[in-house]
Coordinates of C-alpha atoms and ligand atoms in Angstrom, one line a residue:
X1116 CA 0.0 0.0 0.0
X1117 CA 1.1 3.1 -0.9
X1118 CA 0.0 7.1 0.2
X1119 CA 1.1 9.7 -1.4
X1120 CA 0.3 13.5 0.0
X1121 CA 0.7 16.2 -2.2
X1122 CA 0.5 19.7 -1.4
X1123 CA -1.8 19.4 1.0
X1124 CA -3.1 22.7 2.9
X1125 CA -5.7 23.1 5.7
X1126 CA -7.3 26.2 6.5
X1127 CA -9.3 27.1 9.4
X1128 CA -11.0 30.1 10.1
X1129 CA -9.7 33.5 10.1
X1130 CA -6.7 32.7 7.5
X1131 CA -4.5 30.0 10.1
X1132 CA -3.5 26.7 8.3
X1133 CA -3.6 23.9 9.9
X1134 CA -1.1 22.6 7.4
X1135 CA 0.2 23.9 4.5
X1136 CA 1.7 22.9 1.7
X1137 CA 2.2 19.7 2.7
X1138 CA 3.8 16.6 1.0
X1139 CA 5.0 13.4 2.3
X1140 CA 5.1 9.9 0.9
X1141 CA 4.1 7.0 2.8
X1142 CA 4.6 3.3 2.8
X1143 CA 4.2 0.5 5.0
X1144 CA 5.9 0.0 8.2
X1145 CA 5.3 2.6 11.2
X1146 CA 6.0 6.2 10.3
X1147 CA 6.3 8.0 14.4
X1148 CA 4.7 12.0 13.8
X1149 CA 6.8 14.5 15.8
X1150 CA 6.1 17.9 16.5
X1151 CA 5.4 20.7 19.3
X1152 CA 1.5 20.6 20.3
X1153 CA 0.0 23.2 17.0
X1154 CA 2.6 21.9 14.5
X1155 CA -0.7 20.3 13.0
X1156 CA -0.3 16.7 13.7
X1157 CA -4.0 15.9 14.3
X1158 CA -5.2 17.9 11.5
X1159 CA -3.2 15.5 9.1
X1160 CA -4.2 12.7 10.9
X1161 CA -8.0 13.7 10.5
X1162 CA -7.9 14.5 6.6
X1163 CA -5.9 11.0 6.1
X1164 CA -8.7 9.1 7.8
X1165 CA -11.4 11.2 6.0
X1166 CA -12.9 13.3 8.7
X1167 CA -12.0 16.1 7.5
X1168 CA -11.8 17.6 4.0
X1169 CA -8.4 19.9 2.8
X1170 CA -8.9 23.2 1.8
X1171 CA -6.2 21.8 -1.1
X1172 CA -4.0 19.1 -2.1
X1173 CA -4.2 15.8 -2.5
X1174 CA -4.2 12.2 -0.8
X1175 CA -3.3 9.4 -2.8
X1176 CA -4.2 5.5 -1.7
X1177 CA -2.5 3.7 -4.4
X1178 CA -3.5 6.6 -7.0
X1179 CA -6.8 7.1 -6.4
X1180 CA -7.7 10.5 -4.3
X1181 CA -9.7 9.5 -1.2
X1182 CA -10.6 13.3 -0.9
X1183 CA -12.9 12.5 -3.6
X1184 CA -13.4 8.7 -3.1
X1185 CA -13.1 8.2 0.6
X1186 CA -14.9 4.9 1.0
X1187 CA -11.9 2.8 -0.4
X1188 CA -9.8 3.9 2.5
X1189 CA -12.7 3.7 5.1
X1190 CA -12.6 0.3 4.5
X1191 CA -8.8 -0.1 5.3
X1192 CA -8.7 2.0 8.1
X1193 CA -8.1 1.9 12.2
X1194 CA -8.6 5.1 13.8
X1195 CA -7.9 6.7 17.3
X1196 CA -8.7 10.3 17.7
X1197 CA -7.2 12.9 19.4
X1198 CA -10.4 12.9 21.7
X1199 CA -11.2 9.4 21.7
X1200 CA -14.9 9.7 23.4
X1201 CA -16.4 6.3 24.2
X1202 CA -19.6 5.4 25.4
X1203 CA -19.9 5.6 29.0
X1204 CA -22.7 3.7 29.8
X1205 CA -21.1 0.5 28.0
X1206 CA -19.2 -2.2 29.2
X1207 CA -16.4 -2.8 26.9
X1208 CA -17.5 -5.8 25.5
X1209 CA -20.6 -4.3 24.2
X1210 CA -19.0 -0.9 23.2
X1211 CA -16.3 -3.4 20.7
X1212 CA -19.7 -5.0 19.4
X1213 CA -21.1 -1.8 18.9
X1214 CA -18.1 -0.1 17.0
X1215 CA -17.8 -3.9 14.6
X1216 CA -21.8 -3.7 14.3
X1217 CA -20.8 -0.6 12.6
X1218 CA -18.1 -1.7 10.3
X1219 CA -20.3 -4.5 9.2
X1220 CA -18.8 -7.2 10.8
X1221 CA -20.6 -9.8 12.4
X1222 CA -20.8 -13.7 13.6
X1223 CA -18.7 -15.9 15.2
X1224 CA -15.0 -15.1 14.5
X1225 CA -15.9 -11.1 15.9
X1226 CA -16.8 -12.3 19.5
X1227 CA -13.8 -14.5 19.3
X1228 CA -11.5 -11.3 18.1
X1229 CA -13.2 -9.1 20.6
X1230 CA -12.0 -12.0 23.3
X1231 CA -8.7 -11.5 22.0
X1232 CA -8.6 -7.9 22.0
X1233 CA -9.2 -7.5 25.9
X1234 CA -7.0 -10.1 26.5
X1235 CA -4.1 -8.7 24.8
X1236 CA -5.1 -4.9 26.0
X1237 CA -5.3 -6.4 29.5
X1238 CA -8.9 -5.4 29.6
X1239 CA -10.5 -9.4 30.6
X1240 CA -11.0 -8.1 34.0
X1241 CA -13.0 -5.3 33.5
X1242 CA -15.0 -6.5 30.6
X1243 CA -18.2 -6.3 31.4
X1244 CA -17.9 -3.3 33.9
X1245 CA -19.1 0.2 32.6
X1246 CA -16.6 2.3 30.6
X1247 CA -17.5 5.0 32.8
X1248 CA -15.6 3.1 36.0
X1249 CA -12.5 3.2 34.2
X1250 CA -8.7 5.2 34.4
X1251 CA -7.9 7.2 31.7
X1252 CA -5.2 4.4 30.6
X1253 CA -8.4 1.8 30.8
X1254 CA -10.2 4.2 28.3
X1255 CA -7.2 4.5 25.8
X1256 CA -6.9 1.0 25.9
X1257 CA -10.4 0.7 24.7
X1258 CA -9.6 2.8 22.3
X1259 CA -7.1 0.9 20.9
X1260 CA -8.7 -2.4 20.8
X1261 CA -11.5 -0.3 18.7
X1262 CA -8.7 0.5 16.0
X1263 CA -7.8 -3.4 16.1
X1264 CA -10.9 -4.7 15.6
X1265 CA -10.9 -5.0 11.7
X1266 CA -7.3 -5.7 11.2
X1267 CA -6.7 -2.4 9.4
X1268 CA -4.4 -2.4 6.3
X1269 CA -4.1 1.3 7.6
X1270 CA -4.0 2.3 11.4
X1271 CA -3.8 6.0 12.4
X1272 CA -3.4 6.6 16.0
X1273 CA -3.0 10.2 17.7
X1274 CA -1.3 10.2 20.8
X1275 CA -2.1 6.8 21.6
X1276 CA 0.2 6.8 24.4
X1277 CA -1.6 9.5 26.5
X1278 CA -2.6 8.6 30.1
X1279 CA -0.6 4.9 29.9
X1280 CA 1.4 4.3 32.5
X1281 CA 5.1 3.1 32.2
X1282 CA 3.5 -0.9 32.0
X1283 CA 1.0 0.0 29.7
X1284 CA 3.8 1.7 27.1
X1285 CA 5.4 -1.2 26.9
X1286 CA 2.5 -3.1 26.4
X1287 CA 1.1 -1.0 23.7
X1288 CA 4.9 -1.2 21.7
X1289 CA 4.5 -5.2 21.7
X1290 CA 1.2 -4.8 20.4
X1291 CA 2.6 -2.6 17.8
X1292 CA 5.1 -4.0 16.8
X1293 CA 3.6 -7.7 16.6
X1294 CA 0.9 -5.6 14.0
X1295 CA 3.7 -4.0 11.5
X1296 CA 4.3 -5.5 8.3
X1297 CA 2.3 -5.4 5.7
X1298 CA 0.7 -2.0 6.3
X1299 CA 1.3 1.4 7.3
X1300 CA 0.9 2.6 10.8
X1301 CA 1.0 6.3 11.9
X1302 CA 1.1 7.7 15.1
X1303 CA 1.6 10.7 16.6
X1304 CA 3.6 11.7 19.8
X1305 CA 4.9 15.0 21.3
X1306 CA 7.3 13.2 23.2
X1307 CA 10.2 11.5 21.7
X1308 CA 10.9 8.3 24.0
X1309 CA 7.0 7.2 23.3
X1310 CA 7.7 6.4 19.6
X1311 CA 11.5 6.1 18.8
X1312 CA 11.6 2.2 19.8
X1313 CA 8.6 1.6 17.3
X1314 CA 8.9 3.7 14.1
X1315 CA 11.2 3.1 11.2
X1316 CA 10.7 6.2 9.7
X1317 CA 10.7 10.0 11.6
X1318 CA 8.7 12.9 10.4
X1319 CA 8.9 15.9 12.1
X1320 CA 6.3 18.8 11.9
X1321 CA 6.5 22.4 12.8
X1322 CA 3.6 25.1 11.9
X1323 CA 1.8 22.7 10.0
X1324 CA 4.9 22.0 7.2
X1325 CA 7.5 18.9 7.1
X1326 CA 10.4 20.2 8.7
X1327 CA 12.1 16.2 8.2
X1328 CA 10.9 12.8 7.0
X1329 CA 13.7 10.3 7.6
X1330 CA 15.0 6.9 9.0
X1331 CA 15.8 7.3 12.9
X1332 CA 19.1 6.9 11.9
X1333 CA 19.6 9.2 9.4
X1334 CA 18.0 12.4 11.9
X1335 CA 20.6 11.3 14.6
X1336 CA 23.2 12.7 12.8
X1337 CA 21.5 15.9 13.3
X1338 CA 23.4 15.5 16.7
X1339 CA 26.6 13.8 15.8
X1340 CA 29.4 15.0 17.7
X1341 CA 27.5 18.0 18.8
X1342 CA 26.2 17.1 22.3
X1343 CA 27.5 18.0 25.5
X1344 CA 27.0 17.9 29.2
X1345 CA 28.3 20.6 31.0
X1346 CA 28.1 21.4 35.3
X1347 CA 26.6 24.7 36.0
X1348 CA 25.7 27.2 39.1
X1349 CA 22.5 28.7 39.2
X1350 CA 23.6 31.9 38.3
X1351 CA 26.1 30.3 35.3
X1352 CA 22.6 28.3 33.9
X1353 CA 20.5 31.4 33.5
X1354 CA 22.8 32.5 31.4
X1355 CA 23.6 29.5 29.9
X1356 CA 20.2 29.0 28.6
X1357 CA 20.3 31.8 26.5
X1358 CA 23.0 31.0 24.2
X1359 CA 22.6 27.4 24.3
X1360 CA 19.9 24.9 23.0
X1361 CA 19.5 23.3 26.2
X1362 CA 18.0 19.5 25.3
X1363 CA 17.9 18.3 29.6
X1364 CA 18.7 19.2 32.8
X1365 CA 19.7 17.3 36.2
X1366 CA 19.5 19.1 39.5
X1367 CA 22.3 18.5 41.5
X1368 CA 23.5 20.1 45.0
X1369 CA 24.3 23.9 44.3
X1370 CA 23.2 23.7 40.8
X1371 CA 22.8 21.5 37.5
X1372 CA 24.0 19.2 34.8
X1373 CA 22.7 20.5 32.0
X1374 CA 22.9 18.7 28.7
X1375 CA 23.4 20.4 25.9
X1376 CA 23.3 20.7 21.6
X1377 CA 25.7 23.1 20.1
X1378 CA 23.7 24.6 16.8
X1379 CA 25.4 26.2 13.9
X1380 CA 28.5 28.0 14.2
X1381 CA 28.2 28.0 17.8
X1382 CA 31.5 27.6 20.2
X1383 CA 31.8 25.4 22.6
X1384 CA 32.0 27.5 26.2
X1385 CA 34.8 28.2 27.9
X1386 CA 33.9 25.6 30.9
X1387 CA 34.8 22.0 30.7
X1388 CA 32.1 20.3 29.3
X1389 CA 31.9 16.2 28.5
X1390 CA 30.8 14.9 25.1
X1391 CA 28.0 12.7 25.1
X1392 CA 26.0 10.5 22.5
X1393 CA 23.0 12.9 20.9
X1394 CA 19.7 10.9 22.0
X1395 CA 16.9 11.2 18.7
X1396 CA 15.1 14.0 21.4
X1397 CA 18.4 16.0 20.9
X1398 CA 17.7 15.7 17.4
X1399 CA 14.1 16.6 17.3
X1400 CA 14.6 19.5 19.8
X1401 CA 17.7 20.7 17.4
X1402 CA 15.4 20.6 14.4
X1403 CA 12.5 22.0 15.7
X1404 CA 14.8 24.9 17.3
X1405 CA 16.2 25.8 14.1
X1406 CA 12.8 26.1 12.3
X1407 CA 12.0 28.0 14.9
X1408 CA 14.8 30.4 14.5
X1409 CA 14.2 30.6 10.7
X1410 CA 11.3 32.9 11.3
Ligands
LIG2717 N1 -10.9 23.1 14.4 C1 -10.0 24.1 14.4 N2 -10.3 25.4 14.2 C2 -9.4 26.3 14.1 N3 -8.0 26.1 14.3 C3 -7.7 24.8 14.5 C4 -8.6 23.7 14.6 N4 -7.9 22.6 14.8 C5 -6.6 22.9 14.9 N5 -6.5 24.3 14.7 C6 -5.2 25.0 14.7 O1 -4.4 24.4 13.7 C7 -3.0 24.3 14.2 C8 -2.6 22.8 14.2 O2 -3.4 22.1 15.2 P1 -3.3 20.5 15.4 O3 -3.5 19.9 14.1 O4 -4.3 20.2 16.5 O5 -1.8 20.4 15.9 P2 -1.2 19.2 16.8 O6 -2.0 18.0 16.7 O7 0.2 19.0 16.2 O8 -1.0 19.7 18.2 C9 -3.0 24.9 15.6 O9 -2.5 26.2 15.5 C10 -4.4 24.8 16.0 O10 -4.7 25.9 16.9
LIG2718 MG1 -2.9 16.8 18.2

């Protein structure tokens, strides 16, 4: 399967794009969706699963533009929104019946997938308790057993790891990565660590354009040889932070260990400062910062 996004815009009211002038071109595996919260993550993620219409552009599923023929890809797709409501009033079991009554599945083999569903989302226990009794993690994990239900050539999930806890993330990548292959998974994250284990390809978003699309690999070497960690006062860090594109900091008695990216033509400072492997969230953070500094 093959999608190919061209020049896609968004426009919302009162002239802001949600996207603009958009291309990338997708093919199967798991493509991870970086960017700061308003880069326009979710509005991509809506228009590719039909929800919403561009103002312009063009999505291709194997050719054919599902802007204009969006029923092809309907029937390929797994969604999560943003917003994942669920029925409150429903147990789990009866809200997956629901949600495949709707996709037009039905007999035996969907009560045995919906069986496998909660036991692989760790959801047996609470089964056939009300949705509304549940943690947020509980309700994501619904969520996620929703998108699962069809075995989707094409699974979109927005910031799918929102509200699990440490167990559940792990959990979730299993599940993720037992699912890749043969079609093309998206998901979104604002935070780094949550996809980099799962996605073979990166693409990072900043005011609703591509700012990279690339193998994790390749956007490490954004931070080759460029990251440092360096022992600060108080005093010394406010400073510090003003020059330098600060990526983490560690508090430590009298002050911090601050990790550092050096950018473009930057020095190093004149303290003693300890080279360290760049992480794929120096990256992102150095990338994002230089869009930023571009406008
Ligand atoms: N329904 C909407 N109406 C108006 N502006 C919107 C709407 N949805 C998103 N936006 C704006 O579009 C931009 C991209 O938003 P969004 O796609 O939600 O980004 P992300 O998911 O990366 O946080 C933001 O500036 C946001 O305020
Ligand atoms: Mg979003």
């Amino acid at each position: 399967m093959e999608i190919s996004i061209k020049n896609l815009s968004k426009k919302y009211k009162g002239d802001k794009y949600g996207l603009k002038n958009f291309n990338l071109e997708l093919k199967n595996g798991v493509l991870g969706l970086l960017g700061p919260n308003g880069a326009g993550k979710s509005t991509l993620m809506r228009m590719l699963a039909t929800i919403t219409k561009p103002s312009s552009g063009q999505i291709l599923l194997n050719g054919t533009d599902i802007t204009k023929s969006p029923n092809a890809l309907r029937k390929l797709l797994g969604y999560l929104p943003q917003d994942f409501g669920v029925y409150d009033n429903l147990t789990a079991v009866e809200f997956l019946q629901y949600i495949a009554a709707l996709k037009g599945y039905s007999g035996k083999l969907v009560n045995t997938r919906i069986e496998a569903l909660l036991e692989e989302l760790n959801l047996s226990l609470v089964r056939d308790q009300a949705i509304s009794t549940y943690s947020g993690g509980m309700r994501q994990r619904v969520g996620i057993a929703q998108v699962l239900l069809g075995e989707p050539q094409l699974i979109i999930l927005d910031e799918p790891t929102v509200g699990l806890d440490p167990e559940e993330r792990v959990r979730f990548r299993n599940l993720l990565s037992d699912l890749s292959g043969e079609r093309i998974i998206i998901l979104s994250s604002h935070i780094v660590s949550d996809i980099e284990t799962i996605a073979n390809e990166i693409a990072i978003m900043y005011e609703g354009q591509l700012l990279t699309h690339q193998t994790p690999d390749i956007i490490l070497q954004a931070v080759e040889d460029r990251t440092y960690e360096v022992q600060l006062t108080n005093e010394e860090f406010e400073t510090f932070k003003k020059q330098y594109l600060v990526t983490n900091t560690l508090r430590k008695a009298g002050g911090w260990i601050v990790r550092f990216v050096l950018q473009r033509d930057m020095p190093l400072p004149t303290l003693p400062v300890t080279a360290v492997l760049g992480t794929l969230e120096d990256a992102y953070l150095r990338i994002v910062s230089a869009a930023k500094n571009e406008n």
